[in-house]
Amino acid sequence: MAVDYTVIVVYLVGMLAMGWWGMRRAKSKSEFLVAGRRLGPAMYSGTMAAIVLGGASTIGGVGLGYQYGLSGAWMVFTIGLGLLALSVLFSARIARLKVYTVSEMLDLRYGGRAGVISGVVMWAYTLMLAVTSTIAYATIFDVLFDLNRTVAIVLGGSIVVAYSTLGGMWSITLTDMVQFVVKTIGVLLLLLPIAVVKAGGFAEMKAELPTEYFDPLGIGGETIFTYVLIYTFGMLIGQDIWQRVFTARSDRTAKWGGTVAGTYCLAYALAGAVIGTAAKVLYPELGSADDAFATIVKDELPIGVRGLVLAAALAAVMSTSSGALIACATVANNDIWSRLRGAVRRDGADHDEVKGNRAFILIMGLVVIGTAIALNNVVEALTVAYNLLVGGLLVPILGGLLWKRGTAQGALASVVVGGLAVVGLMAGYGILANEPVYYGLPASLVAYVAGSLVSRPTDEAVLAAWRERLAGRTPELASEPVPAHQ
């Protein structure tokens, strides 16, 4: 294992080095939180694909392939569909808004009264997303170094917190680009063909496994529908995803770069399902489907290649974890803390804002590591996060983009009713039940429409400012100087 260990250690040291480099580059709030809004198509596509394809998409995607065959691709496939929909339909408008958070978008659209409540919901979502990604370190480091769970979480989490705190979005962007390359080589170019060959090829796989393993809809129509509601819609409105859209150099970059990333996700989804199906042939009696990835890597790959593929899994987890962490800290600082203390933006305060946001990443990072150590059920935590996100925020966000008559009162009613409905239904039906999102989303929609129709239309001056912002004709919210190189 010495060669494999060397590959992993070099990779981790490289992540920290990029954090140090990013610290020297991130000198303003815009540079720290959204990489100066200067990413071109290649880097934008790679980093967007990196953040949406995390540990759940890699380890979980292979596990679903092990359990259901090719139809196990649907979870990651719906993530790709969501990213494609966001990129084609909304990303250009989102990029032109020149904001930092989803709640700032809601304030612009509805007149400044939706921020704190929507911020709390978004913060809970990003926190749980960061926690679930951090827990995944335990699986990988257990395979690598036989570490206990707590030590593995602290080790992996500390590295992500370190480079994220140092350089903000610049560090995360650079590390994500490396992680994208490592994932592509490790999973698509190495593990996929090796797994298929070891399983005897597709003909042997079909001969060994039941026919339902090769049915594209074998996982079930209701499960696919639930994935669409949770993951496809979740991609449209998550702060972690929007914050990457804000990094695009232009609305064209956001649209076409995101389309490339979404297409890559579809290929990654199929690859994970095929690898899992091959693992089922090789190891038909595994105790847990989620062990399929680690088992096939550990037992079937040659020295060196094994280290690279495990580095790919680590890359998948780190990219999602760091993206969720900076999103969580951005929401906590800009949408909750700043509003609660009544902070007023001041000219020339961008250096202080960098320090403040850096401090919040460190604080939220420690919270994430502590929560990950205390929490055991990853699936339940992630389900709660996505149910709150979709049930509470999907309608007011998309409504604001698509329906002129939507008002602040309707948006607030939608967030409150949808959020409470989801929580109540999870308490009644169980956290993993489908009913919370099935019924919570329509409740949120009814509250939004009714609340908007019974209240006065949004002030025309607010809508005029909103249209100007959507057209890209106004500067970003923060009063900070634009660097000469922008």
Short mmCIF file of C-alpha atoms in Angstrom, two decimals:
data_model
loop_
_atom_site.label_atom_id
_atom_site.label_comp_id
_atom_site.label_asym_id
_atom_site.label_seq_id
_atom_site.Cartn_x
_atom_site.Cartn_y
_atom_site.Cartn_z
CA MET A 1 0.00 0.00 0.00
CA ALA A 2 3.02 2.33 0.19
CA VAL A 3 2.56 3.56 -3.38
CA ASP A 4 -1.17 4.14 -2.80
CA TYR A 5 -0.43 6.03 0.41
CA THR A 6 2.06 8.23 -1.42
CA VAL A 7 -0.50 9.11 -4.09
CA ILE A 8 -3.05 10.11 -1.44
CA VAL A 9 -0.60 12.12 0.67
CA VAL A 10 0.68 14.03 -2.39
CA TYR A 11 -2.92 14.80 -3.32
CA LEU A 12 -3.80 16.10 0.16
CA VAL A 13 -0.65 18.22 0.41
CA GLY A 14 -1.49 19.67 -3.01
CA MET A 15 -4.94 20.70 -1.74
CA LEU A 16 -3.38 22.62 1.14
CA ALA A 17 -0.84 24.27 -1.18
CA MET A 18 -3.66 25.54 -3.38
CA GLY A 19 -5.38 26.92 -0.31
CA TRP A 20 -2.25 28.92 0.46
CA TRP A 21 -2.06 30.17 -3.14
CA GLY A 22 -5.73 31.15 -3.07
CA MET A 23 -5.18 33.18 0.11
CA ARG A 24 -2.75 35.42 -1.73
CA ARG A 25 -5.27 36.00 -4.53
CA ALA A 26 -8.49 36.58 -2.57
CA LYS A 27 -8.17 40.25 -1.56
CA SER A 28 -11.78 41.41 -1.85
CA LYS A 29 -15.18 40.04 -0.92
CA SER A 30 -15.93 39.28 -4.56
CA GLU A 31 -12.64 37.42 -4.99
CA PHE A 32 -13.13 35.49 -1.75
CA LEU A 33 -16.79 34.46 -2.17
CA VAL A 34 -17.25 34.17 -5.95
CA ALA A 35 -13.69 34.10 -7.40
CA GLY A 36 -14.06 37.65 -8.70
CA ARG A 37 -16.83 36.49 -11.07
CA ARG A 38 -14.08 35.72 -13.61
CA LEU A 39 -14.17 31.98 -14.39
CA GLY A 40 -14.03 31.03 -18.06
CA PRO A 41 -15.90 28.11 -19.69
CA ALA A 42 -13.33 25.35 -19.04
CA MET A 43 -12.73 26.09 -15.37
CA TYR A 44 -16.41 26.85 -14.75
CA SER A 45 -17.52 23.52 -16.27
CA GLY A 46 -14.96 21.51 -14.32
CA THR A 47 -15.66 23.11 -10.96
CA MET A 48 -19.46 22.93 -11.41
CA ALA A 49 -19.25 19.22 -12.22
CA ALA A 50 -16.96 18.72 -9.23
CA ILE A 51 -19.32 20.27 -6.69
CA VAL A 52 -22.48 18.44 -7.76
CA LEU A 53 -20.79 15.02 -7.98
CA GLY A 54 -19.82 14.28 -4.40
CA GLY A 55 -19.49 11.22 -2.22
CA ALA A 56 -23.18 10.36 -2.59
CA SER A 57 -22.85 10.44 -6.38
CA THR A 58 -19.67 8.34 -6.37
CA ILE A 59 -19.90 5.87 -3.47
CA GLY A 60 -23.70 6.05 -3.31
CA GLY A 61 -24.08 5.84 -7.10
CA VAL A 62 -22.00 2.67 -7.23
CA GLY A 63 -24.02 1.31 -4.30
CA LEU A 64 -27.29 1.90 -6.15
CA GLY A 65 -25.82 0.14 -9.19
CA TYR A 66 -24.93 -2.81 -6.96
CA GLN A 67 -28.47 -2.91 -5.58
CA TYR A 68 -30.57 -2.15 -8.69
CA GLY A 69 -28.31 -2.47 -11.72
CA LEU A 70 -28.30 0.10 -14.51
CA SER A 71 -31.40 1.84 -13.13
CA GLY A 72 -29.28 2.77 -10.11
CA ALA A 73 -28.01 5.62 -12.30
CA TRP A 74 -31.24 7.56 -11.79
CA MET A 75 -30.22 9.42 -8.63
CA VAL A 76 -27.11 10.97 -10.20
CA PHE A 77 -28.93 11.24 -13.55
CA THR A 78 -31.58 13.50 -12.01
CA ILE A 79 -28.79 15.66 -10.54
CA GLY A 80 -27.45 16.08 -14.07
CA LEU A 81 -30.92 16.89 -15.39
CA GLY A 82 -31.31 19.56 -12.71
CA LEU A 83 -27.98 21.13 -13.61
CA LEU A 84 -28.93 21.12 -17.30
CA ALA A 85 -32.28 22.78 -16.52
CA LEU A 86 -30.61 25.41 -14.34
CA SER A 87 -27.97 26.14 -16.96
CA VAL A 88 -30.28 26.38 -19.95
CA LEU A 89 -33.28 28.09 -18.35
CA PHE A 90 -32.03 30.25 -15.47
CA SER A 91 -28.24 30.54 -15.14
CA ALA A 92 -27.80 33.53 -17.46
CA ARG A 93 -30.30 35.57 -15.45
CA ILE A 94 -28.84 34.40 -12.15
CA ALA A 95 -25.30 35.36 -13.21
CA ARG A 96 -26.43 38.85 -14.25
CA LEU A 97 -27.92 39.53 -10.82
CA LYS A 98 -24.40 40.03 -9.34
CA VAL A 99 -25.46 38.92 -5.85
CA TYR A 100 -23.80 36.54 -3.37
CA THR A 101 -26.73 34.52 -1.98
CA VAL A 102 -30.16 33.22 -2.93
CA SER A 103 -31.70 35.34 -0.16
CA GLU A 104 -30.24 38.51 -1.71
CA MET A 105 -32.01 37.53 -4.94
CA LEU A 106 -35.28 37.17 -3.03
CA ASP A 107 -34.78 40.57 -1.40
CA LEU A 108 -34.18 42.19 -4.80
CA ARG A 109 -37.25 40.57 -6.33
CA TYR A 110 -39.68 41.08 -3.46
CA GLY A 111 -38.43 44.28 -1.86
CA GLY A 112 -36.15 43.30 0.99
CA ARG A 113 -38.37 41.28 3.33
CA ALA A 114 -37.53 37.63 2.72
CA GLY A 115 -33.87 37.44 3.76
CA VAL A 116 -33.58 36.09 7.30
CA ILE A 117 -36.26 33.36 7.11
CA SER A 118 -35.12 32.09 3.72
CA GLY A 119 -31.52 32.38 4.94
CA VAL A 120 -32.22 30.10 7.92
CA VAL A 121 -33.77 27.44 5.65
CA MET A 122 -30.86 27.68 3.19
CA TRP A 123 -28.34 27.58 6.03
CA ALA A 124 -29.88 24.37 7.39
CA TYR A 125 -29.69 22.80 3.93
CA THR A 126 -26.05 23.75 3.29
CA LEU A 127 -25.03 22.71 6.81
CA MET A 128 -26.52 19.24 6.41
CA LEU A 129 -25.00 18.91 2.94
CA ALA A 130 -21.56 19.76 4.35
CA VAL A 131 -22.08 17.35 7.27
CA THR A 132 -23.05 14.41 5.07
CA SER A 133 -20.06 15.01 2.81
CA THR A 134 -17.76 15.19 5.83
CA ILE A 135 -19.08 11.90 7.23
CA ALA A 136 -18.08 10.23 3.96
CA TYR A 137 -14.41 10.77 4.85
CA ALA A 138 -14.81 8.02 7.44
CA THR A 139 -15.53 5.45 4.72
CA ILE A 140 -12.57 6.42 2.56
CA PHE A 141 -9.98 6.82 5.30
CA ASP A 142 -11.09 3.53 6.82
CA VAL A 143 -10.15 1.80 3.55
CA LEU A 144 -6.91 3.77 3.26
CA PHE A 145 -5.50 3.85 6.76
CA ASP A 146 -7.85 1.78 8.94
CA LEU A 147 -8.65 4.88 11.02
CA ASN A 148 -11.57 5.05 13.40
CA ARG A 149 -14.55 7.13 12.39
CA THR A 150 -13.89 10.23 14.51
CA VAL A 151 -10.23 10.54 13.52
CA ALA A 152 -11.14 10.11 9.84
CA ILE A 153 -13.77 12.86 10.01
CA VAL A 154 -11.42 15.24 11.83
CA LEU A 155 -8.57 14.56 9.38
CA GLY A 156 -10.59 14.98 6.19
CA GLY A 157 -12.69 17.84 7.55
CA SER A 158 -9.65 19.76 8.79
CA ILE A 159 -8.01 19.71 5.35
CA VAL A 160 -11.15 21.04 3.66
CA VAL A 161 -11.68 23.70 6.35
CA ALA A 162 -8.03 24.76 6.06
CA TYR A 163 -7.90 25.39 2.33
CA SER A 164 -11.43 26.85 2.24
CA THR A 165 -10.67 29.27 5.08
CA LEU A 166 -7.36 30.37 3.55
CA GLY A 167 -8.42 31.23 0.03
CA GLY A 168 -12.21 31.07 -0.11
CA MET A 169 -13.70 30.44 -3.54
CA TRP A 170 -10.36 30.81 -5.33
CA SER A 171 -8.86 27.95 -3.32
CA ILE A 172 -12.01 25.87 -3.73
CA THR A 173 -12.09 26.55 -7.47
CA LEU A 174 -8.48 25.48 -7.97
CA THR A 175 -8.86 22.37 -5.83
CA ASP A 176 -12.15 21.49 -7.53
CA MET A 177 -10.51 21.69 -10.95
CA VAL A 178 -7.85 19.22 -9.81
CA GLN A 179 -10.55 17.07 -8.23
CA PHE A 180 -12.52 17.07 -11.50
CA VAL A 181 -9.48 15.79 -13.41
CA VAL A 182 -8.71 13.15 -10.74
CA LYS A 183 -12.34 11.97 -10.72
CA THR A 184 -12.46 11.74 -14.51
CA ILE A 185 -9.27 9.68 -14.70
CA GLY A 186 -9.93 7.59 -11.59
CA VAL A 187 -13.59 6.71 -12.09
CA LEU A 188 -14.37 7.04 -15.81
CA LEU A 189 -11.06 6.09 -17.42
CA LEU A 190 -9.69 3.54 -14.93
CA LEU A 191 -12.26 2.02 -12.56
CA LEU A 192 -15.09 1.70 -15.12
CA PRO A 193 -13.25 -0.37 -17.76
CA ILE A 194 -11.29 -2.40 -15.19
CA ALA A 195 -14.51 -3.30 -13.30
CA VAL A 196 -16.27 -4.41 -16.50
CA VAL A 197 -13.28 -6.52 -17.60
CA LYS A 198 -12.91 -8.13 -14.15
CA ALA A 199 -16.62 -9.03 -14.22
CA GLY A 200 -16.15 -10.82 -17.56
CA GLY A 201 -17.63 -8.16 -19.83
CA PHE A 202 -21.24 -7.20 -20.41
CA ALA A 203 -22.18 -10.62 -21.80
CA GLU A 204 -21.03 -12.35 -18.63
CA MET A 205 -22.72 -9.71 -16.46
CA LYS A 206 -26.04 -10.30 -18.25
CA ALA A 207 -25.65 -14.05 -17.85
CA GLU A 208 -24.91 -13.81 -14.11
CA LEU A 209 -27.55 -11.28 -13.03
CA PRO A 210 -31.36 -11.14 -13.18
CA THR A 211 -32.84 -9.33 -16.19
CA GLU A 212 -34.17 -6.50 -13.99
CA TYR A 213 -30.57 -5.40 -13.44
CA PHE A 214 -30.58 -4.21 -17.05
CA ASP A 215 -34.04 -2.62 -17.00
CA PRO A 216 -33.65 1.19 -17.21
CA LEU A 217 -36.73 1.63 -15.00
CA GLY A 218 -36.01 -1.24 -12.63
CA ILE A 219 -35.58 1.00 -9.60
CA GLY A 220 -39.27 1.96 -9.83
CA GLY A 221 -41.27 4.87 -11.21
CA GLU A 222 -42.10 6.31 -7.78
CA THR A 223 -38.44 6.35 -6.77
CA ILE A 224 -37.47 8.10 -10.01
CA PHE A 225 -40.23 10.67 -9.51
CA THR A 226 -39.02 11.33 -5.97
CA TYR A 227 -35.44 11.77 -7.21
CA VAL A 228 -36.69 14.35 -9.72
CA LEU A 229 -38.58 16.29 -7.05
CA ILE A 230 -35.68 16.29 -4.60
CA TYR A 231 -32.52 16.40 -6.69
CA THR A 232 -33.56 17.95 -10.01
CA PHE A 233 -35.49 20.75 -8.29
CA GLY A 234 -32.84 20.97 -5.57
CA MET A 235 -30.21 21.75 -8.21
CA LEU A 236 -32.30 24.72 -9.35
CA ILE A 237 -32.22 26.58 -6.04
CA GLY A 238 -29.33 25.43 -3.79
CA GLN A 239 -26.97 28.13 -2.50
CA ASP A 240 -23.97 25.86 -3.16
CA ILE A 241 -24.95 25.65 -6.85
CA TRP A 242 -25.92 29.31 -7.27
CA GLN A 243 -22.67 30.44 -5.69
CA ARG A 244 -20.84 28.63 -8.48
CA VAL A 245 -23.08 30.29 -11.08
CA PHE A 246 -22.03 33.63 -9.59
CA THR A 247 -18.38 32.81 -10.42
CA ALA A 248 -19.04 32.76 -14.19
CA ARG A 249 -17.28 35.41 -16.27
CA SER A 250 -20.43 36.01 -18.35
CA ASP A 251 -23.98 34.77 -18.68
CA ARG A 252 -22.89 32.83 -21.78
CA THR A 253 -20.24 31.04 -19.72
CA ALA A 254 -22.85 30.17 -17.08
CA LYS A 255 -25.24 28.78 -19.68
CA TRP A 256 -22.92 26.73 -21.88
CA GLY A 257 -20.36 25.82 -19.23
CA GLY A 258 -23.15 24.51 -17.03
CA THR A 259 -24.62 22.56 -19.95
CA VAL A 260 -21.28 20.78 -20.43
CA ALA A 261 -21.11 20.02 -16.70
CA GLY A 262 -24.67 18.66 -16.68
CA THR A 263 -23.90 16.39 -19.64
CA TYR A 264 -20.80 15.13 -17.82
CA CYS A 265 -23.03 14.26 -14.83
CA LEU A 266 -25.20 12.05 -17.04
CA ALA A 267 -22.13 10.09 -18.16
CA TYR A 268 -20.89 9.85 -14.56
CA ALA A 269 -24.29 8.50 -13.47
CA LEU A 270 -24.17 5.67 -16.00
CA ALA A 271 -20.54 4.87 -15.12
CA GLY A 272 -21.37 4.51 -11.42
CA ALA A 273 -24.29 2.19 -12.15
CA VAL A 274 -22.18 -0.01 -14.45
CA ILE A 275 -19.38 -0.23 -11.86
CA GLY A 276 -21.93 -1.23 -9.21
CA THR A 277 -23.43 -3.85 -11.50
CA ALA A 278 -19.97 -5.30 -12.13
CA ALA A 279 -19.36 -5.38 -8.38
CA LYS A 280 -22.57 -7.39 -7.93
CA VAL A 281 -21.15 -10.06 -10.25
CA LEU A 282 -17.82 -10.11 -8.41
CA TYR A 283 -19.18 -9.85 -4.84
CA PRO A 284 -22.81 -11.03 -4.78
CA GLU A 285 -23.05 -11.25 -0.97
CA LEU A 286 -21.78 -7.90 0.35
CA GLY A 287 -23.31 -6.87 3.67
CA SER A 288 -24.07 -3.33 2.45
CA ALA A 289 -24.48 -1.98 -1.08
CA ASP A 290 -22.47 1.10 -0.10
CA ASP A 291 -19.44 -1.16 0.48
CA ALA A 292 -19.33 -2.01 -3.24
CA PHE A 293 -17.09 0.90 -4.24
CA ALA A 294 -14.47 0.38 -1.55
CA THR A 295 -14.46 -3.39 -2.03
CA ILE A 296 -13.93 -3.40 -5.78
CA VAL A 297 -11.23 -0.74 -5.49
CA LYS A 298 -9.39 -2.55 -2.70
CA ASP A 299 -9.53 -6.04 -4.21
CA GLU A 300 -9.46 -5.60 -7.99
CA LEU A 301 -7.23 -2.63 -8.82
CA PRO A 302 -3.44 -2.79 -9.16
CA ILE A 303 -1.10 -0.83 -6.86
CA GLY A 304 -0.91 2.85 -7.76
CA VAL A 305 -4.15 2.74 -9.71
CA ARG A 306 -5.91 1.87 -6.46
CA GLY A 307 -4.44 4.97 -4.82
CA LEU A 308 -5.54 7.17 -7.72
CA VAL A 309 -9.11 5.83 -7.66
CA LEU A 310 -9.33 6.29 -3.90
CA ALA A 311 -8.01 9.81 -4.43
CA ALA A 312 -10.85 10.24 -6.94
CA ALA A 313 -13.37 9.22 -4.29
CA LEU A 314 -11.70 11.60 -1.85
CA ALA A 315 -11.85 14.32 -4.51
CA ALA A 316 -15.57 13.75 -4.98
CA VAL A 317 -16.23 14.11 -1.27
CA MET A 318 -13.94 17.12 -0.82
CA SER A 319 -15.41 19.10 -3.71
CA THR A 320 -18.96 18.82 -2.41
CA SER A 321 -17.87 19.38 1.19
CA SER A 322 -15.90 22.56 0.42
CA GLY A 323 -18.64 23.95 -1.80
CA ALA A 324 -21.29 23.32 0.83
CA LEU A 325 -19.04 24.78 3.55
CA ILE A 326 -18.44 28.11 1.82
CA ALA A 327 -22.14 28.29 0.93
CA CYS A 328 -23.09 27.63 4.57
CA ALA A 329 -20.67 30.29 5.83
CA THR A 330 -21.78 32.84 3.20
CA VAL A 331 -25.43 32.42 4.17
CA ALA A 332 -24.67 32.49 7.91
CA ASN A 333 -22.66 35.72 7.61
CA ASN A 334 -24.46 37.64 4.86
CA ASP A 335 -28.07 36.51 5.26
CA ILE A 336 -28.40 35.87 8.99
CA TRP A 337 -25.69 37.46 11.14
CA SER A 338 -25.35 40.71 9.18
CA ARG A 339 -29.11 41.23 9.07
CA LEU A 340 -29.68 40.39 12.72
CA ARG A 341 -27.06 42.86 13.90
CA GLY A 342 -28.27 45.48 11.41
CA ALA A 343 -24.94 45.76 9.63
CA VAL A 344 -24.62 48.53 7.08
CA ARG A 345 -22.27 48.12 4.13
CA ARG A 346 -19.52 50.71 3.99
CA ASP A 347 -17.29 51.82 1.13
CA GLY A 348 -13.79 50.44 1.39
CA ALA A 349 -14.82 47.69 3.81
CA ASP A 350 -14.05 44.80 1.49
CA HIS A 351 -10.85 43.76 3.32
CA ASP A 352 -12.76 43.60 6.60
CA GLU A 353 -15.48 41.60 4.88
CA VAL A 354 -12.90 39.09 3.68
CA LYS A 355 -11.75 38.62 7.28
CA GLY A 356 -15.34 38.26 8.45
CA ASN A 357 -16.22 35.68 5.81
CA ARG A 358 -12.97 33.81 6.49
CA ALA A 359 -13.86 33.68 10.19
CA PHE A 360 -17.33 32.34 9.38
CA ILE A 361 -15.89 29.56 7.20
CA LEU A 362 -13.66 28.52 10.10
CA ILE A 363 -16.55 28.64 12.61
CA MET A 364 -18.96 26.78 10.32
CA GLY A 365 -16.22 24.26 9.53
CA LEU A 366 -15.83 23.44 13.21
CA VAL A 367 -19.63 23.14 13.54
CA VAL A 368 -19.74 20.80 10.53
CA ILE A 369 -16.97 18.55 11.91
CA GLY A 370 -18.60 18.42 15.35
CA THR A 371 -22.03 17.63 13.88
CA ALA A 372 -20.57 14.96 11.60
CA ILE A 373 -18.96 13.23 14.58
CA ALA A 374 -22.24 13.28 16.53
CA LEU A 375 -24.48 12.22 13.63
CA ASN A 376 -24.82 8.66 12.44
CA ASN A 377 -27.50 8.49 9.75
CA VAL A 378 -26.26 10.25 6.62
CA VAL A 379 -29.30 9.45 4.49
CA GLU A 380 -31.74 10.92 7.01
CA ALA A 381 -29.69 14.12 7.39
CA LEU A 382 -29.51 14.62 3.62
CA THR A 383 -33.22 13.88 3.21
CA VAL A 384 -34.13 16.49 5.83
CA ALA A 385 -31.92 19.02 4.07
CA TYR A 386 -33.40 18.50 0.61
CA ASN A 387 -36.99 18.29 1.88
CA LEU A 388 -36.61 21.67 3.62
CA LEU A 389 -34.93 23.18 0.58
CA VAL A 390 -37.47 22.01 -1.98
CA GLY A 391 -40.55 22.30 0.25
CA GLY A 392 -39.67 25.75 1.60
CA LEU A 393 -37.75 27.61 -1.10
CA LEU A 394 -38.43 26.16 -4.56
CA VAL A 395 -41.74 27.95 -5.11
CA PRO A 396 -40.79 31.49 -3.99
CA ILE A 397 -37.49 31.36 -5.93
CA LEU A 398 -38.90 30.06 -9.21
CA GLY A 399 -42.04 32.13 -8.68
CA GLY A 400 -39.91 35.25 -8.39
CA LEU A 401 -38.15 34.42 -11.65
CA LEU A 402 -41.28 33.46 -13.58
CA TRP A 403 -44.37 35.26 -12.15
CA LYS A 404 -44.59 39.04 -12.02
CA ARG A 405 -47.58 39.01 -9.65
CA GLY A 406 -45.67 37.20 -6.88
CA THR A 407 -45.25 39.34 -3.74
CA ALA A 408 -43.18 39.38 -0.58
CA GLN A 409 -46.21 38.27 1.46
CA GLY A 410 -46.73 35.32 -0.87
CA ALA A 411 -43.04 34.41 -0.69
CA LEU A 412 -42.98 34.49 3.11
CA ALA A 413 -46.21 32.47 3.32
CA SER A 414 -44.73 29.93 0.92
CA VAL A 415 -41.51 29.53 2.94
CA VAL A 416 -43.33 29.20 6.26
CA VAL A 417 -46.18 26.94 5.11
CA GLY A 418 -43.96 24.75 2.94
CA GLY A 419 -41.29 24.43 5.63
CA LEU A 420 -43.74 23.63 8.43
CA ALA A 421 -45.65 21.20 6.22
CA VAL A 422 -42.47 19.30 5.38
CA VAL A 423 -41.38 19.15 9.03
CA GLY A 424 -44.83 18.04 10.18
CA LEU A 425 -45.11 15.38 7.49
CA MET A 426 -41.64 14.05 8.27
CA ALA A 427 -42.69 13.76 11.91
CA GLY A 428 -45.88 11.94 10.91
CA TYR A 429 -44.74 9.71 8.04
CA GLY A 430 -41.05 9.33 8.87
CA ILE A 431 -38.00 11.18 7.61
CA LEU A 432 -37.39 8.85 4.68
CA ALA A 433 -41.03 8.85 3.49
CA ASN A 434 -41.99 10.40 0.14
CA GLU A 435 -45.09 12.16 1.46
CA PRO A 436 -43.30 15.21 2.98
CA VAL A 437 -42.07 16.47 -0.37
CA TYR A 438 -45.14 15.20 -2.26
CA TYR A 439 -47.52 17.24 -0.10
CA GLY A 440 -45.21 19.97 1.19
CA LEU A 441 -44.47 21.32 -2.28
CA PRO A 442 -48.14 21.78 -3.30
CA ALA A 443 -48.82 23.41 0.11
CA SER A 444 -46.01 25.86 -0.54
CA LEU A 445 -47.39 26.62 -4.02
CA VAL A 446 -50.93 27.24 -2.74
CA ALA A 447 -49.62 29.54 0.00
CA TYR A 448 -47.50 31.47 -2.51
CA VAL A 449 -50.31 32.01 -5.00
CA ALA A 450 -52.93 32.83 -2.35
CA GLY A 451 -50.61 35.11 -0.38
CA SER A 452 -49.62 36.98 -3.53
CA LEU A 453 -53.17 37.42 -4.82
CA VAL A 454 -54.58 38.75 -1.53
CA SER A 455 -51.72 41.24 -1.04
CA ARG A 456 -50.87 44.36 -2.96
CA PRO A 457 -48.70 43.85 -6.07
CA THR A 458 -44.99 44.42 -5.64
CA ASP A 459 -44.06 48.08 -5.92
CA GLU A 460 -43.30 49.00 -9.52
CA ALA A 461 -40.03 50.65 -8.49
CA VAL A 462 -38.87 47.35 -6.98
CA LEU A 463 -39.82 45.47 -10.14
CA ALA A 464 -38.09 48.07 -12.31
CA ALA A 465 -34.88 47.70 -10.28
CA TRP A 466 -35.27 43.92 -10.54
CA ARG A 467 -35.58 44.09 -14.34
CA GLU A 468 -32.50 46.30 -14.54
CA ARG A 469 -30.59 43.81 -12.42
CA LEU A 470 -31.74 40.86 -14.57
CA ALA A 471 -30.57 42.73 -17.66
CA GLY A 472 -27.13 43.17 -16.09
CA ARG A 473 -27.27 46.96 -16.15
CA THR A 474 -26.60 47.60 -12.45
CA PRO A 475 -23.57 46.91 -10.23
CA GLU A 476 -23.49 44.20 -7.57
CA LEU A 477 -24.95 44.86 -4.13
CA ALA A 478 -21.75 45.28 -2.17
CA SER A 479 -19.98 48.62 -2.33
CA GLU A 480 -16.54 47.37 -3.21
CA PRO A 481 -14.03 48.56 -5.83
CA VAL A 482 -13.76 46.53 -9.03
CA PRO A 483 -10.17 45.37 -9.63
CA ALA A 484 -8.52 46.75 -12.72
CA HIS A 485 -8.07 43.27 -14.21
CA GLN A 486 -11.82 42.53 -14.24
#
